[in-house]
PDB file of C-alpha atoms and ligand atoms in Angstrom:
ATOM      1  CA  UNK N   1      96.163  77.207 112.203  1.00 50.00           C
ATOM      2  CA  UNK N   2      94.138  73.860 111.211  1.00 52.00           C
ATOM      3  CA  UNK N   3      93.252  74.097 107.827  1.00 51.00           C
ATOM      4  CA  UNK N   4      89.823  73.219 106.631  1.00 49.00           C
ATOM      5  CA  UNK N   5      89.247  69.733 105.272  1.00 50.00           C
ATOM      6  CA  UNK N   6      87.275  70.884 102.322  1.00 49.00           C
ATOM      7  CA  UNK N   7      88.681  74.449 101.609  1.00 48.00           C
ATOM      8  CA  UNK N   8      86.612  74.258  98.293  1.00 53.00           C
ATOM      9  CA  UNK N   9      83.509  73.092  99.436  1.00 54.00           C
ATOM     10  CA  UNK N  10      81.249  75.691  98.053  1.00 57.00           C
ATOM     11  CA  UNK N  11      81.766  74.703  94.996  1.00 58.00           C
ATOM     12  CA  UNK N  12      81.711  71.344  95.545  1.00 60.00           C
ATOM     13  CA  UNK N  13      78.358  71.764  97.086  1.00 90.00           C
ATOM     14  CA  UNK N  14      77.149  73.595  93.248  1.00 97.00           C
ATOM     15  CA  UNK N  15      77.649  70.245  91.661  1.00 97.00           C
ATOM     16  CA  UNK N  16      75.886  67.933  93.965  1.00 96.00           C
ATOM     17  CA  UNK N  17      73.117  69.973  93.991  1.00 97.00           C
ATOM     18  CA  UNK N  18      72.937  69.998  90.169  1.00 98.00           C
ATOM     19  CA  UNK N  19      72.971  66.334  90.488  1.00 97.00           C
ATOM     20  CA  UNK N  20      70.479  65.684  93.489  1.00 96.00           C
ATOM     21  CA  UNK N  21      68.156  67.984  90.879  1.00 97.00           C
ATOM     22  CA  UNK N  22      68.591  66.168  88.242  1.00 97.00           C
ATOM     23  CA  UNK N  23      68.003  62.993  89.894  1.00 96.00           C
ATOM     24  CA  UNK N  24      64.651  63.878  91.620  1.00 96.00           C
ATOM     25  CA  UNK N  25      63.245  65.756  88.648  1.00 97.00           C
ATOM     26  CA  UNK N  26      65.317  65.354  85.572  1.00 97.00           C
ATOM     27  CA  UNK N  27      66.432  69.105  85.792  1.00 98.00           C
ATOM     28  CA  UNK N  28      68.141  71.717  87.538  1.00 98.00           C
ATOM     29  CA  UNK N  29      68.345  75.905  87.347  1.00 98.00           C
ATOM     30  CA  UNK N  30      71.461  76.702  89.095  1.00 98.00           C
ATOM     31  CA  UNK N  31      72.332  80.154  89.569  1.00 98.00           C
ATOM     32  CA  UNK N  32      75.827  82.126  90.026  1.00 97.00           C
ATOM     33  CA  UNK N  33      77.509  78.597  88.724  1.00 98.00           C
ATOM     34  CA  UNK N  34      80.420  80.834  87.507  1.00 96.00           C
ATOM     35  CA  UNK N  35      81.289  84.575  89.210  1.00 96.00           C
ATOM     36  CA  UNK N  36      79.780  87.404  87.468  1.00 96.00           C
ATOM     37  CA  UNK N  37      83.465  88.393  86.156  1.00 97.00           C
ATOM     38  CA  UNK N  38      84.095  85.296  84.444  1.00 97.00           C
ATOM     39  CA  UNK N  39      80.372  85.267  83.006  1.00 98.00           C
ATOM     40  CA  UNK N  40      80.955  89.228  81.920  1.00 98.00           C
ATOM     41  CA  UNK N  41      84.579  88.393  80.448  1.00 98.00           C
ATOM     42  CA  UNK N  42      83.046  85.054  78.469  1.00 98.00           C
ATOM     43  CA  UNK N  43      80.027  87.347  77.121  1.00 98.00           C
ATOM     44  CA  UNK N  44      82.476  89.890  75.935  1.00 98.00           C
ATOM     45  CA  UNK N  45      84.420  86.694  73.887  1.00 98.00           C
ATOM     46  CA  UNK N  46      81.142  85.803  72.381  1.00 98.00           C
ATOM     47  CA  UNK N  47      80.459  89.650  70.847  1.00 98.00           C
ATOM     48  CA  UNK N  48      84.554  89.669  69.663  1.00 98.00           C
ATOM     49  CA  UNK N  49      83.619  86.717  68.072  1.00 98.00           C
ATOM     50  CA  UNK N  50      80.281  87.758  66.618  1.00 98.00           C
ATOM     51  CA  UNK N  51      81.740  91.265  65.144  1.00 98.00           C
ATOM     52  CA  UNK N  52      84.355  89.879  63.745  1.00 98.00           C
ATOM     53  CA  UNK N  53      81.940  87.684  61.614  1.00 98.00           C
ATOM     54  CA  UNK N  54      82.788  84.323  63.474  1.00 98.00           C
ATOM     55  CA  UNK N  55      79.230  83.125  63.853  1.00 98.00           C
ATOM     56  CA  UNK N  56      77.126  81.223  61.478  1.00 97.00           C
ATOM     57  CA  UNK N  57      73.138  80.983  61.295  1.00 94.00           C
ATOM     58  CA  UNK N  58      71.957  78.317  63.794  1.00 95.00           C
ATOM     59  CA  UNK N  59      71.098  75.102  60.972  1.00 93.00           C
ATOM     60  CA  UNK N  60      68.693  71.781  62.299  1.00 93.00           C
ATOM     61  CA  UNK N  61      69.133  68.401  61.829  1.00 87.00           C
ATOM     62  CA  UNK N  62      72.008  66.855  61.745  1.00 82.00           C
ATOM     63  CA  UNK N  63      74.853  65.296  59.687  1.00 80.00           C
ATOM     64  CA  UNK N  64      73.353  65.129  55.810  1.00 78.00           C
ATOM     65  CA  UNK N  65      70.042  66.770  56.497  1.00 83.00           C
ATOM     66  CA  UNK N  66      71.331  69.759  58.423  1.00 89.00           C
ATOM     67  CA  UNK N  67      69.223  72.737  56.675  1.00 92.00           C
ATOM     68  CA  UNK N  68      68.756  76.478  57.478  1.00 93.00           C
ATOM     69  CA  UNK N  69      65.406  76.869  58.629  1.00 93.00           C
ATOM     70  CA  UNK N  70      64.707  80.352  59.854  1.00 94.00           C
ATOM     71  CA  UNK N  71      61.133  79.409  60.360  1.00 91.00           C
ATOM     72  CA  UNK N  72      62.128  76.798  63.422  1.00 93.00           C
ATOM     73  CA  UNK N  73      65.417  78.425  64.825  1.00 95.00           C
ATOM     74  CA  UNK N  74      66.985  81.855  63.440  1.00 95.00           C
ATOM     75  CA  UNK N  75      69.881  82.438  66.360  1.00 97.00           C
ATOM     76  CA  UNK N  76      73.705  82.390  64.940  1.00 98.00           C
ATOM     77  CA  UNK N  77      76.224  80.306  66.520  1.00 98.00           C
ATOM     78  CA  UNK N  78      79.702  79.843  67.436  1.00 98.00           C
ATOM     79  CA  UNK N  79      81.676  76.233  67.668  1.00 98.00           C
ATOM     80  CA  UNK N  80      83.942  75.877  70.887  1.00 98.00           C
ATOM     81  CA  UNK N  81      87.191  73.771  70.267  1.00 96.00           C
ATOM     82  CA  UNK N  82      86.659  72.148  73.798  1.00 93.00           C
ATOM     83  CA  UNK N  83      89.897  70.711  73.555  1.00 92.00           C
ATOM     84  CA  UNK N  84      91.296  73.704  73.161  1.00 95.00           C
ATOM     85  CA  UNK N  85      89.691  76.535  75.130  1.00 96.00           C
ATOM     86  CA  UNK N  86      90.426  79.740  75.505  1.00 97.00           C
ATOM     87  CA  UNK N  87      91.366  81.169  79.291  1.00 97.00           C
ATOM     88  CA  UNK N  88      88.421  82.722  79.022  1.00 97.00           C
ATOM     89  CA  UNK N  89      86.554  79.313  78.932  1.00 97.00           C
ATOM     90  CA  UNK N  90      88.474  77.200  80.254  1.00 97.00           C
ATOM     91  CA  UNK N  91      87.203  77.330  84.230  1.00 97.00           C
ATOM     92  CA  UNK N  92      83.930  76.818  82.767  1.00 98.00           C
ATOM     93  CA  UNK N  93      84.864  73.711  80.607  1.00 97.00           C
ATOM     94  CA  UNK N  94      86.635  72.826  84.155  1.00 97.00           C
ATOM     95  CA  UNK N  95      83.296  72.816  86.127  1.00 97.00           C
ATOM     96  CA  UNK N  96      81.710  71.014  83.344  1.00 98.00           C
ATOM     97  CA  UNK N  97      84.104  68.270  83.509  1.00 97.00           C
ATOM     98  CA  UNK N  98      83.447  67.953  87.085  1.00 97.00           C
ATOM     99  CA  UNK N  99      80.009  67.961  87.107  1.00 97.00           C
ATOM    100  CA  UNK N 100      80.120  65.143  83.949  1.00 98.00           C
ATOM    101  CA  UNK N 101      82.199  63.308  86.663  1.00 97.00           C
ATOM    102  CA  UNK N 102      79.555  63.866  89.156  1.00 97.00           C
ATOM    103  CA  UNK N 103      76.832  62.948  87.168  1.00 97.00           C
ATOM    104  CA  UNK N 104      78.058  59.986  85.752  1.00 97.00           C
ATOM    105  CA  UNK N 105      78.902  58.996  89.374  1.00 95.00           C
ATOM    106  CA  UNK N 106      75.262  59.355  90.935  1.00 94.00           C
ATOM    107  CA  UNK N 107      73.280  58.775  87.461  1.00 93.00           C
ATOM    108  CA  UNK N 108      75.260  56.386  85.565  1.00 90.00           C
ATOM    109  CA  UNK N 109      74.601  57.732  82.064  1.00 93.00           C
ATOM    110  CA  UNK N 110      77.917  57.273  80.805  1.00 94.00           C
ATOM    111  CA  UNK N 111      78.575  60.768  79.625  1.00 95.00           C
ATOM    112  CA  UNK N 112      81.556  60.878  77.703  1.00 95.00           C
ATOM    113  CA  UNK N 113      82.008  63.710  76.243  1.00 96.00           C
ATOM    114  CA  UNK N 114      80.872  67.609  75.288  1.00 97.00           C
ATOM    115  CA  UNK N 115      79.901  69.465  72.773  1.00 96.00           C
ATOM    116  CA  UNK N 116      79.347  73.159  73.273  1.00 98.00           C
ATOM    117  CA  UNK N 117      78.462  76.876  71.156  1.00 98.00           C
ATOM    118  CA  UNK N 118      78.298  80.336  71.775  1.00 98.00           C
ATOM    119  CA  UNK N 119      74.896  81.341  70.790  1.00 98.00           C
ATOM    120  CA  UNK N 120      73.541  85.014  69.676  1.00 98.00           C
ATOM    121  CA  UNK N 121      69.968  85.312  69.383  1.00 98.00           C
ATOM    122  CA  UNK N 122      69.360  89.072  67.908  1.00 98.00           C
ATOM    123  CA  UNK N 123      65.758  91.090  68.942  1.00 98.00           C
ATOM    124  CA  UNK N 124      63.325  88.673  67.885  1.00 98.00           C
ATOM    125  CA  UNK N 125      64.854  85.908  67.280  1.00 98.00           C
ATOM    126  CA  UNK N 126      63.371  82.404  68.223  1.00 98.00           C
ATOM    127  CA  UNK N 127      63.776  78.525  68.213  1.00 98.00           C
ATOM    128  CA  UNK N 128      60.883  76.948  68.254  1.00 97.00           C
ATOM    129  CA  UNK N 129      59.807  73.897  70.695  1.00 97.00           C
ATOM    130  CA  UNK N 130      62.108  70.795  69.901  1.00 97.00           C
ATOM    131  CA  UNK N 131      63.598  68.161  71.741  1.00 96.00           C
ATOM    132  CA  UNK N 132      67.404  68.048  71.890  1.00 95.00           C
ATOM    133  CA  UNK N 133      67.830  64.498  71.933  1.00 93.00           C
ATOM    134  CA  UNK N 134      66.423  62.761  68.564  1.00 85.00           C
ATOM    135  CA  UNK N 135      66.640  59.756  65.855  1.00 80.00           C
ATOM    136  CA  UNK N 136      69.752  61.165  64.518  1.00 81.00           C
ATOM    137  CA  UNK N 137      71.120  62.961  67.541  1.00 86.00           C
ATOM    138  CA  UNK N 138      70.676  60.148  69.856  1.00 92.00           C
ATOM    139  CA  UNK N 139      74.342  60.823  71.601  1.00 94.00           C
ATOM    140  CA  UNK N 140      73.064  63.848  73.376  1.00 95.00           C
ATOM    141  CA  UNK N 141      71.729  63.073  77.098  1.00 97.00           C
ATOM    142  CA  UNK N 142      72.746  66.061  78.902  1.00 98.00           C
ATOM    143  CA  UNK N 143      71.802  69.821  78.081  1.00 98.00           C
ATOM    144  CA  UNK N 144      73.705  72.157  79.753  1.00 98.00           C
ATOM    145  CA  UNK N 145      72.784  75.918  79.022  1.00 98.00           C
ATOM    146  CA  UNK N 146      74.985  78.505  80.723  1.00 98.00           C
ATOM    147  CA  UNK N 147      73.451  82.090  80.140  1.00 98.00           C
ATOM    148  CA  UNK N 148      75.788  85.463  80.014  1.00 98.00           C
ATOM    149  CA  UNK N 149      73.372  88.037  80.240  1.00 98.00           C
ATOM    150  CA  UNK N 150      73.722  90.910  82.261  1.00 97.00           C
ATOM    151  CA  UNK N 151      70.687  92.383  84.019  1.00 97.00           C
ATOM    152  CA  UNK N 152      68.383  90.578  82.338  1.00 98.00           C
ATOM    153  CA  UNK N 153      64.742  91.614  83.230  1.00 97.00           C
ATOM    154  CA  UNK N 154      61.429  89.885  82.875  1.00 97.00           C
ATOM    155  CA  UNK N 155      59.936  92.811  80.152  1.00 98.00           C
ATOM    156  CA  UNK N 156      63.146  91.312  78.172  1.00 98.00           C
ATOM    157  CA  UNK N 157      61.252  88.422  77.285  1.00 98.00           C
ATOM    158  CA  UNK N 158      63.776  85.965  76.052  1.00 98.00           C
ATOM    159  CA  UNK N 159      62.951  82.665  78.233  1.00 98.00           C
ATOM    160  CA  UNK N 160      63.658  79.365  78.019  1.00 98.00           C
ATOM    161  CA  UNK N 161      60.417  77.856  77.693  1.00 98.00           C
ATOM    162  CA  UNK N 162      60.704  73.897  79.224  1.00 98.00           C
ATOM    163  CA  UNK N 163      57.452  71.913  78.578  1.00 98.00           C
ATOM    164  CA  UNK N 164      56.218  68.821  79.180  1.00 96.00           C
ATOM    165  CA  UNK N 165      57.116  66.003  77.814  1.00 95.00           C
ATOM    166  CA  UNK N 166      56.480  62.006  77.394  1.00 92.00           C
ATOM    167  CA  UNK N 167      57.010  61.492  81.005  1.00 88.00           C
ATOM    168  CA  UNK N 168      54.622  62.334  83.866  1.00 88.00           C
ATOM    169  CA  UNK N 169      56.775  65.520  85.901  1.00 90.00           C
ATOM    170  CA  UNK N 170      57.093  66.748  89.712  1.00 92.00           C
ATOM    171  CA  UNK N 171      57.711  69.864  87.681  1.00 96.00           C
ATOM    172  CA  UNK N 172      54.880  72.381  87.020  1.00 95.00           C
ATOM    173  CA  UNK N 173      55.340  72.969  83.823  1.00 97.00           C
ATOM    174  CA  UNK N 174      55.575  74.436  81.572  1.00 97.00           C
ATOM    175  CA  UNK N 175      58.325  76.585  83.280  1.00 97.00           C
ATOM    176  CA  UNK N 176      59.923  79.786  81.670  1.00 98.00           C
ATOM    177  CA  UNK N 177      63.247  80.543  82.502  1.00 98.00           C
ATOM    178  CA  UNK N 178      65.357  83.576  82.392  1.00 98.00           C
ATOM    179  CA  UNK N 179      68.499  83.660  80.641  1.00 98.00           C
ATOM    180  CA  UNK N 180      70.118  85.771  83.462  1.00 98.00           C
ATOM    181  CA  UNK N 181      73.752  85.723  83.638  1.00 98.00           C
ATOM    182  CA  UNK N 182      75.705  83.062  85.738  1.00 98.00           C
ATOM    183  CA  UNK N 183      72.579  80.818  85.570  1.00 98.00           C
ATOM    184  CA  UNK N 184      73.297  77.144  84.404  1.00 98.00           C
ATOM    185  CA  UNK N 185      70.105  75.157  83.326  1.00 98.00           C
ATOM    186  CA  UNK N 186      70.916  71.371  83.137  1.00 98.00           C
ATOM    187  CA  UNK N 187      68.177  68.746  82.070  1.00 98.00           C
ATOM    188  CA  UNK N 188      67.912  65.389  80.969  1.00 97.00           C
ATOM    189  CA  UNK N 189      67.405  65.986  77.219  1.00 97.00           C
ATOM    190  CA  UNK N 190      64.811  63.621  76.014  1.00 96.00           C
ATOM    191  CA  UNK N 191      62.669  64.455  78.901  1.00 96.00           C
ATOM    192  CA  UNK N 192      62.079  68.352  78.277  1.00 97.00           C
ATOM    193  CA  UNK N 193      60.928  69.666  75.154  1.00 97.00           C
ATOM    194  CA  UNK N 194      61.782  73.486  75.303  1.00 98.00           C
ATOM    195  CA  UNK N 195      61.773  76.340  72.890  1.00 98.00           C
ATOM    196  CA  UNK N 196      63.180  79.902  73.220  1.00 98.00           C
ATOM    197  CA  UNK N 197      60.710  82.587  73.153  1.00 98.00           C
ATOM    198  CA  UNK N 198      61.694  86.297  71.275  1.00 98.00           C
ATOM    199  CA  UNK N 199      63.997  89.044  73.422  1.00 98.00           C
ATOM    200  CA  UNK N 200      63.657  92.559  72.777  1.00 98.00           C
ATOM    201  CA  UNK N 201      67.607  92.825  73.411  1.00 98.00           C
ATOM    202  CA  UNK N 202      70.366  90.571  72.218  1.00 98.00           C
ATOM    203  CA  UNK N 203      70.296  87.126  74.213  1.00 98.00           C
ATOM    204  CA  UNK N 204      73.577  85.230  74.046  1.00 98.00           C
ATOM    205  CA  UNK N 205      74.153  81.887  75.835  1.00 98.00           C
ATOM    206  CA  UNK N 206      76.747  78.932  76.047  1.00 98.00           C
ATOM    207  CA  UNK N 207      75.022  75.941  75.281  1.00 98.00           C
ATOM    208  CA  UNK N 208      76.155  72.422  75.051  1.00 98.00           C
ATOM    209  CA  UNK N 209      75.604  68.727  75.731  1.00 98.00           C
ATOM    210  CA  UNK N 210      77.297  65.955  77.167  1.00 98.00           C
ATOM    211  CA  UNK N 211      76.973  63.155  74.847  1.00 96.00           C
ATOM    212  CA  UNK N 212      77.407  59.231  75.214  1.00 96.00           C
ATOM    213  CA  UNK N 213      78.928  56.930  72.806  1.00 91.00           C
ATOM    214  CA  UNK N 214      76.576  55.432  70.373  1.00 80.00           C
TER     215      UNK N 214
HETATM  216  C1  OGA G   1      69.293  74.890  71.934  1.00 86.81           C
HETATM  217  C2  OGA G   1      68.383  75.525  72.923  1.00 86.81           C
HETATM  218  C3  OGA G   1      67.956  77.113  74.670  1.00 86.81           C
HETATM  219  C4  OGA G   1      68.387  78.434  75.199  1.00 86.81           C
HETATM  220  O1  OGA G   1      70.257  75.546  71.513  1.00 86.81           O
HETATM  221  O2  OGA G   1      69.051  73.730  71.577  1.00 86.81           O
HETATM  222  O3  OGA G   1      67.328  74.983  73.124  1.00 86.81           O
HETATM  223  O4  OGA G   1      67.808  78.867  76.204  1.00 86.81           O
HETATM  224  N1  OGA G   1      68.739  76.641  73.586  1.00 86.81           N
HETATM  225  O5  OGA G   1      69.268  79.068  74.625  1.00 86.81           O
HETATM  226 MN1   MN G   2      67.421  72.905  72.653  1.00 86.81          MN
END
């Protein structure tokens, strides 16, 4: 029997799609970018973690000024040791590093490395519109948001709210996204500012960045 050439190629094709978004519009909503099993398994991680107290309230700023600030964002979060993932994690942390490889190939940001949390935003909970990329976290270029929420529905509430920003957009915007599970949102981060608008059920996401050296 002849064997394909690209036995892998449908998820090959996920990451050059990602890119040929990003490229033509500075983002990209990309849905079933990991099977529902892994997504389901990884969600399940994240509440382990949460009940057994290993997430913190959400803090902005950075370095010396980081500050709670319930009033801006009041989610709790979760650290990843990238370097060290769990098998849970680690086909995800996989894809990322392909797609970093991808991007970095057809962009030429220099992305060098990631950054990543679990995030648990309880009923009501918020973070208002911000940029992710700012004097003081100038290293992040890339957002990558990974949601793990099953059977999301619109009446939810919950979105991902991307605006517009500096730059003139092919976008309409502003453009609410669900945080349905499997979905990967990547965007250029100092194009989009974005907030998260209140769920009326738990809303828990991986979200990262790739970063450059500054
Ligand atoms: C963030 C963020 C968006 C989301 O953590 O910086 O904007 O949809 N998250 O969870
Ligand atoms: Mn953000």
């Amino acid at each position: 029997m002849i064997q394909p050439l690209y036995a892998d190629k449908g998820s090959t094709d996920k990451f050059d799609h990602i890119v040929a978004d990003l490229c033509e519009t500075g983002l990209s909503v990309y849905d079933d970018f990991i099977p529902p099993l892994l997504v389901n398994n990884m969600a399940l991680e994240a509440r382990e973690l949460f009940q057994e107290g290993e997430f913190r309230p959400a803090r902005v700023g950075r370095g010396t000024s980081l500050q709670l600030r319930p009033e801006i964002r009041n989610d709790h979060i979760h650290w990843l040791d990238t370097e060290n993932p769990s098998a849970t994690q680690r086909p995800y942390f996989l894809d990322l590093e392909t797609l970093r490889q991808h991007i970095n190939r057809s962009l030429f940001l220099g992305l060098f490395e990631y950054e990543g949390h679990f995030a648990l935003y309880p009923p009501g909970a918020f973070y208002n519109i911000h940029y992710d990329r700012f004097i003081g976290a100038l290293e992040r270029v890339v957002t990558c948001i990974l949601y793990l929420n099953d059977d999301w529905q619109t009446e939810n509430g919950g979105a991902l709210n991307i605006h517009q920003g500096v730059e003139a957009s092919s976008l309409s915007l502003p453009m609410q996204v669900m945080p349905q599970a499997g979905r990967l949102v990547t965007f250029i981060s100092e194009q989009f500012p974005h907030e998260v608008l209140p769920a009326s059920r738990d809303r828990l996401s991986l979200t990262g960045w790739f970063r450059i050296r500054t």
